[in-house]
């Protein structure tokens, strides 16, 4: 189960959760149960798909402006989903909000262990202060039904602690398919082709910082550098920005990409730029390192304690610093060992993460049996 999961409403939301389902279906029989409101849906609709050991059940329901009716429709959709299930041994859920109580209801229904893996960014101090009491209650009530809580990084675990002061939170990272993200052949000294991969969300990804810094670096470099932007969201605003600043020749915008396409793009570029205000993990960093690609990143997620062997850390919103980092890479000031970066990134490989999850599940299977 998950608060985020790809649906016909948003085919990219929580695609990494779907990857977890595929990863675990190599070892277990996995069923995904997900409910989703759809304004074009007038009745309960079931999308039930089975592939080998993986079954994905999506239950769509109507969206109501009335909170009580909407809650009732969600409950009805969940009941329909439960009626399609027989026996399960363990619930592996992702992201407490907004579906924490769904996790709790299913745990109470089957009386099996519930493990919640948290990816959400709403625990960070900036947002935690404005947490409404309802959200706090949802998380606390959901956690009472939870056998174990897992955070995807040490950064997230630290941010979660104020809400779970007495709870032991284990860290298991997101994973990258090392068979798809293979090592690049080149290891350039002078780096001129940069890439950014994100939703370009203004609240977290800080695209203004990215584009203003790149523009300054591009002009100072004598227009010798390029930037590719990969986003699964609309980029019209930033394409207009590039045209207004007469730098559209230097910035290439690309829409949603599959994993194999992302891998190829990383290997075709010299460095990844990440300008986020906050990340709980940031899968693109792990993807870059597994391909032997260095990064320029703010100190977020798994880049918080990044060494110089993996890339260059920059301050939030420091345009001059990001500009100089780009120019320093272009001028060959830093040398990076692609084999070392891949070796470091292998801690996020699918085999490494799957092994940790199997050990965690086995502990709770034994308790249940």
Coordinates of N, CA, C and O in Angstrom, one line a residue, residues 67-156:
X67 N -16.6 16.7 2.5 CA -15.5 15.9 3.1 C -16.0 14.6 3.6 O -15.4 13.6 3.5
X68 N -17.2 14.6 4.2 CA -17.8 13.4 4.8 C -18.1 12.4 3.7 O -17.7 11.2 3.7
X69 N -18.7 12.9 2.6 CA -19.0 12.0 1.5 C -17.7 11.5 0.8 O -17.7 10.3 0.4
X70 N -16.7 12.3 0.7 CA -15.5 11.9 0.1 C -14.8 10.8 0.9 O -14.3 9.8 0.4
X71 N -14.8 11.0 2.2 CA -14.3 10.0 3.2 C -15.0 8.7 3.0 O -14.4 7.6 3.0
X72 N -16.4 8.8 2.9 CA -17.2 7.6 2.8 C -16.9 6.9 1.4 O -16.8 5.6 1.4
X73 N -16.6 7.6 0.4 CA -16.3 7.0 -0.9 C -14.9 6.3 -0.9 O -14.8 5.2 -1.4
X74 N -14.0 6.9 -0.1 CA -12.7 6.3 0.0 C -12.8 5.0 0.8 O -12.2 3.9 0.4
X75 N -13.7 5.0 1.9 CA -13.9 3.8 2.7 C -14.6 2.7 1.8 O -14.2 1.5 1.9
X76 N -15.5 3.1 1.0 CA -16.2 2.2 0.1 C -15.2 1.5 -0.9 O -15.3 0.3 -1.1
X77 N -14.3 2.4 -1.5 CA -13.3 1.8 -2.4 C -12.4 0.9 -1.7 O -12.0 -0.2 -2.3
X78 N -12.0 1.2 -0.5 CA -11.1 0.3 0.3 C -11.8 -1.0 0.6 O -11.2 -2.1 0.4
X79 N -13.0 -1.0 1.0 CA -13.8 -2.2 1.2 C -13.9 -3.1 0.0 O -13.7 -4.3 0.1
X80 N -14.1 -2.4 -1.1 CA -14.1 -3.2 -2.4 C -12.8 -3.9 -2.6 O -12.7 -5.1 -3.0
X81 N -11.7 -3.1 -2.4 CA -10.3 -3.7 -2.6 C -10.1 -4.9 -1.6 O -9.6 -5.9 -2.0
X82 N -10.5 -4.7 -0.4 CA -10.3 -5.8 0.6 C -11.1 -7.1 0.2 O -10.7 -8.2 0.5
X83 N -12.2 -6.9 -0.4 CA -13.1 -8.0 -0.8 C -12.4 -8.9 -1.9 O -12.7 -10.0 -2.1
X84 N -11.4 -8.3 -2.5 CA -10.7 -9.0 -3.6 C -9.5 -9.7 -3.1 O -8.8 -10.4 -3.8
X85 N -9.2 -9.5 -1.8 CA -8.0 -10.2 -1.2 C -8.4 -11.4 -0.4 O -9.4 -11.4 0.2
X86 N -7.5 -12.3 -0.3 CA -7.7 -13.5 0.5 C -6.8 -13.4 1.7 O -7.0 -12.7 2.7
X87 N -5.6 -14.1 1.7 CA -4.7 -14.2 2.8 C -3.5 -13.3 2.5 O -2.9 -13.4 1.4
X88 N -3.0 -12.6 3.5 CA -1.7 -11.9 3.4 C -0.9 -12.1 4.6 O -1.5 -12.4 5.7
X89 N 0.4 -12.0 4.5 CA 1.3 -12.2 5.7 C 1.8 -11.0 6.3 O 2.2 -10.9 7.5
X90 N 1.9 -9.9 5.5 CA 2.6 -8.7 5.9 C 2.1 -7.5 5.0 O 1.9 -7.7 3.8
X91 N 2.0 -6.3 5.6 CA 1.7 -5.1 4.9 C 2.9 -4.3 4.8 O 3.5 -3.9 5.9
X92 N 3.4 -3.9 3.6 CA 4.5 -3.0 3.4 C 3.9 -1.8 2.8 O 3.5 -1.8 1.7
X93 N 3.9 -0.7 3.6 CA 3.2 0.5 3.2 C 4.3 1.6 3.0 O 5.3 1.6 3.6
X94 N 3.9 2.6 2.2 CA 4.8 3.7 1.9 C 4.1 5.0 2.1 O 3.0 5.2 1.6
X95 N 4.7 6.0 2.8 CA 4.3 7.3 3.0 C 3.0 7.4 3.9 O 1.9 7.2 3.4
X96 N 3.2 7.9 5.1 CA 2.1 7.9 6.0 C 0.9 8.8 5.5 O -0.3 8.4 5.6
X97 N 1.2 10.0 5.1 CA 0.2 10.9 4.7 C -0.1 10.9 3.2 O 0.9 10.9 2.4
X98 N -1.4 10.9 2.8 CA -2.6 11.1 3.6 C -3.3 9.8 4.0 O -4.4 9.8 4.5
X99 N -2.7 8.6 3.7 CA -3.4 7.3 3.8 C -3.1 6.5 5.1 O -3.2 5.3 5.1
X100 N -2.6 7.2 6.1 CA -2.1 6.4 7.3 C -3.3 5.6 7.9 O -3.1 4.4 8.3
X101 N -4.5 6.1 7.9 CA -5.6 5.4 8.5 C -6.0 4.2 7.6 O -6.6 3.2 8.1
X102 N -5.8 4.3 6.3 CA -6.1 3.1 5.4 C -5.1 2.0 5.8 O -5.5 0.8 5.9
X103 N -3.8 2.3 6.0 CA -2.9 1.3 6.4 C -3.4 0.6 7.7 O -3.3 -0.6 7.9
X104 N -3.8 1.5 8.7 CA -4.3 1.0 10.0 C -5.5 0.1 9.8 O -5.6 -1.0 10.5
X105 N -6.4 0.5 9.0 CA -7.6 -0.3 8.8 C -7.3 -1.7 8.2 O -7.9 -2.7 8.6
X106 N -6.4 -1.7 7.2 CA -6.1 -3.0 6.6 C -5.3 -3.9 7.6 O -5.5 -5.1 7.7
X107 N -4.5 -3.2 8.4 CA -3.8 -4.0 9.5 C -4.7 -4.6 10.5 O -4.6 -5.8 10.8
X108 N -5.7 -3.8 10.9 CA -6.8 -4.4 11.8 C -7.6 -5.4 11.1 O -8.1 -6.4 11.8
X109 N -7.8 -5.3 9.8 CA -8.7 -6.3 9.1 C -8.0 -7.6 9.0 O -8.6 -8.7 9.2
X110 N -6.7 -7.6 8.7 CA -5.9 -8.9 8.5 C -5.2 -9.3 9.8 O -4.7 -10.5 9.9
X111 N -4.9 -8.4 10.7 CA -4.2 -8.7 11.9 C -2.8 -9.3 11.6 O -2.4 -10.4 12.1
X112 N -2.1 -8.6 10.7 CA -0.7 -8.9 10.3 C 0.2 -7.8 10.6 O -0.2 -6.6 10.8
X113 N 1.5 -8.0 10.6 CA 2.5 -6.9 10.8 C 2.4 -5.8 9.7 O 2.2 -6.2 8.5
X114 N 2.5 -4.6 10.1 CA 2.5 -3.4 9.2 C 3.9 -2.8 9.3 O 4.3 -2.3 10.4
X115 N 4.6 -2.6 8.2 CA 5.8 -1.9 8.1 C 5.6 -0.7 7.2 O 5.1 -0.9 6.1
X116 N 6.0 0.5 7.7 CA 5.8 1.7 6.9 C 7.1 2.3 6.5 O 8.0 2.5 7.4
X117 N 7.4 2.4 5.3 CA 8.6 3.1 4.8 C 8.2 4.5 4.4 O 7.4 4.8 3.6
X118 N 8.9 5.5 5.0 CA 8.6 6.9 4.8 C 9.5 7.5 3.8 O 10.7 7.4 3.9
X119 N 8.9 8.2 2.9 CA 9.6 9.0 1.8 C 9.3 10.5 1.9 O 9.9 11.3 1.2
X120 N 8.2 10.8 2.6 CA 7.7 12.2 2.5 C 8.5 13.3 3.1 O 9.3 13.0 4.1
X121 N 8.4 14.5 2.6 CA 9.2 15.6 3.0 C 8.5 16.5 4.0 O 9.1 17.5 4.3
X122 N 7.4 16.1 4.5 CA 6.6 17.0 5.3 C 7.1 17.0 6.8 O 6.5 17.7 7.6
X123 N 8.1 16.2 7.1 CA 8.7 16.2 8.5 C 9.7 17.3 8.7 O 10.1 17.6 9.8
X124 N 10.2 17.9 7.6 CA 11.2 18.9 7.7 C 10.7 20.1 8.6 O 9.6 20.4 8.6
X125 N 11.7 20.7 9.3 CA 11.4 21.7 10.3 C 10.5 22.8 9.8 O 9.6 23.3 10.4
X126 N 10.8 23.2 8.6 CA 10.0 24.4 8.0 C 8.5 24.1 7.9 O 7.7 24.9 8.1
X127 N 8.2 22.8 7.5 CA 6.8 22.4 7.4 C 6.2 21.9 8.7 O 5.0 22.0 9.0
X128 N 7.1 21.3 9.5 CA 6.6 20.6 10.8 C 5.9 21.7 11.7 O 5.0 21.4 12.4
X129 N 6.4 22.9 11.7 CA 5.9 23.9 12.5 C 4.4 24.3 12.1 O 3.7 24.7 13.0
X130 N 4.1 24.1 10.9 CA 2.7 24.4 10.4 C 1.9 23.2 10.3 O 0.8 23.2 9.7
X131 N 2.4 22.0 10.8 CA 1.6 20.8 10.7 C 0.2 21.0 11.4 O 0.2 21.4 12.6
X132 N -0.8 20.7 10.7 CA -2.1 20.8 11.4 C -2.3 19.6 12.3 O -1.8 18.6 12.1
X133 N -3.1 19.8 13.3 CA -3.3 18.7 14.3 C -3.9 17.4 13.6 O -3.5 16.3 14.1
X134 N -4.7 17.6 12.6 CA -5.2 16.4 11.9 C -4.1 15.6 11.4 O -4.1 14.3 11.5
X135 N -3.1 16.2 10.7 CA -2.0 15.4 10.2 C -1.2 14.7 11.3 O -0.8 13.6 11.2
X136 N -1.0 15.4 12.4 CA -0.3 14.8 13.5 C -1.0 13.6 14.1 O -0.4 12.6 14.4
X137 N -2.3 13.8 14.2 CA -3.2 12.7 14.7 C -3.2 11.5 13.7 O -3.1 10.3 14.1
X138 N -3.2 11.8 12.4 CA -3.2 10.7 11.4 C -1.9 9.9 11.5 O -1.9 8.6 11.5
X139 N -0.8 10.6 11.6 CA 0.5 9.9 11.8 C 0.6 9.1 13.1 O 1.0 7.9 13.1
X140 N 0.2 9.7 14.2 CA 0.3 9.0 15.5 C -0.6 7.8 15.5 O -0.3 6.8 16.0
X141 N -1.9 8.0 15.0 CA -2.8 6.9 15.1 C -2.4 5.8 14.1 O -2.4 4.6 14.5
X142 N -1.8 6.1 13.0 CA -1.3 5.1 12.1 C -0.1 4.4 12.6 O 0.0 3.2 12.5
X143 N 0.7 5.1 13.3 CA 1.9 4.5 13.9 C 1.6 3.5 15.0 O 2.4 2.6 15.2
X144 N 0.5 3.7 15.7 CA 0.1 2.7 16.7 C -0.1 1.3 16.1 O 0.0 0.3 16.9
X145 N -0.5 1.2 14.9 CA -0.7 -0.1 14.2 C 0.5 -0.6 13.5 O 0.5 -1.7 12.9
X146 N 1.6 0.2 13.6 CA 2.8 -0.1 12.8 C 3.8 -0.9 13.6 O 4.2 -0.5 14.8
X147 N 4.3 -2.0 13.1 CA 5.3 -2.8 13.7 C 6.7 -2.2 13.6 O 7.5 -2.4 14.5
X148 N 7.0 -1.6 12.5 CA 8.3 -1.0 12.3 C 8.2 0.2 11.3 O 7.4 0.1 10.4
X149 N 9.0 1.2 11.6 CA 9.0 2.4 10.7 C 10.4 2.5 10.1 O 11.4 2.3 10.8
X150 N 10.4 2.7 8.8 CA 11.7 2.8 8.0 C 11.8 4.1 7.4 O 10.8 4.6 6.7
X151 N 12.9 4.8 7.5 CA 13.2 6.1 6.8 C 14.2 5.8 5.6 O 15.0 4.9 5.8
X152 N 14.1 6.5 4.6 CA 14.9 6.3 3.4 C 16.3 6.9 3.5 O 17.2 6.6 2.7
X153 N 16.5 7.7 4.6 CA 17.8 8.3 4.7 C 18.0 8.8 6.2 O 17.0 8.9 6.9
X154 N 19.2 9.0 6.6 CA 19.5 9.6 7.9 C 18.9 11.0 8.1 O 18.5 11.3 9.2
X155 N 18.9 11.7 7.0 CA 18.3 13.1 7.1 C 16.9 13.0 7.4 O 16.4 13.7 8.3
X156 N 16.1 12.1 6.8 CA 14.7 11.9 7.0 C 14.5 11.4 8.4 O 13.6 11.8 9.2

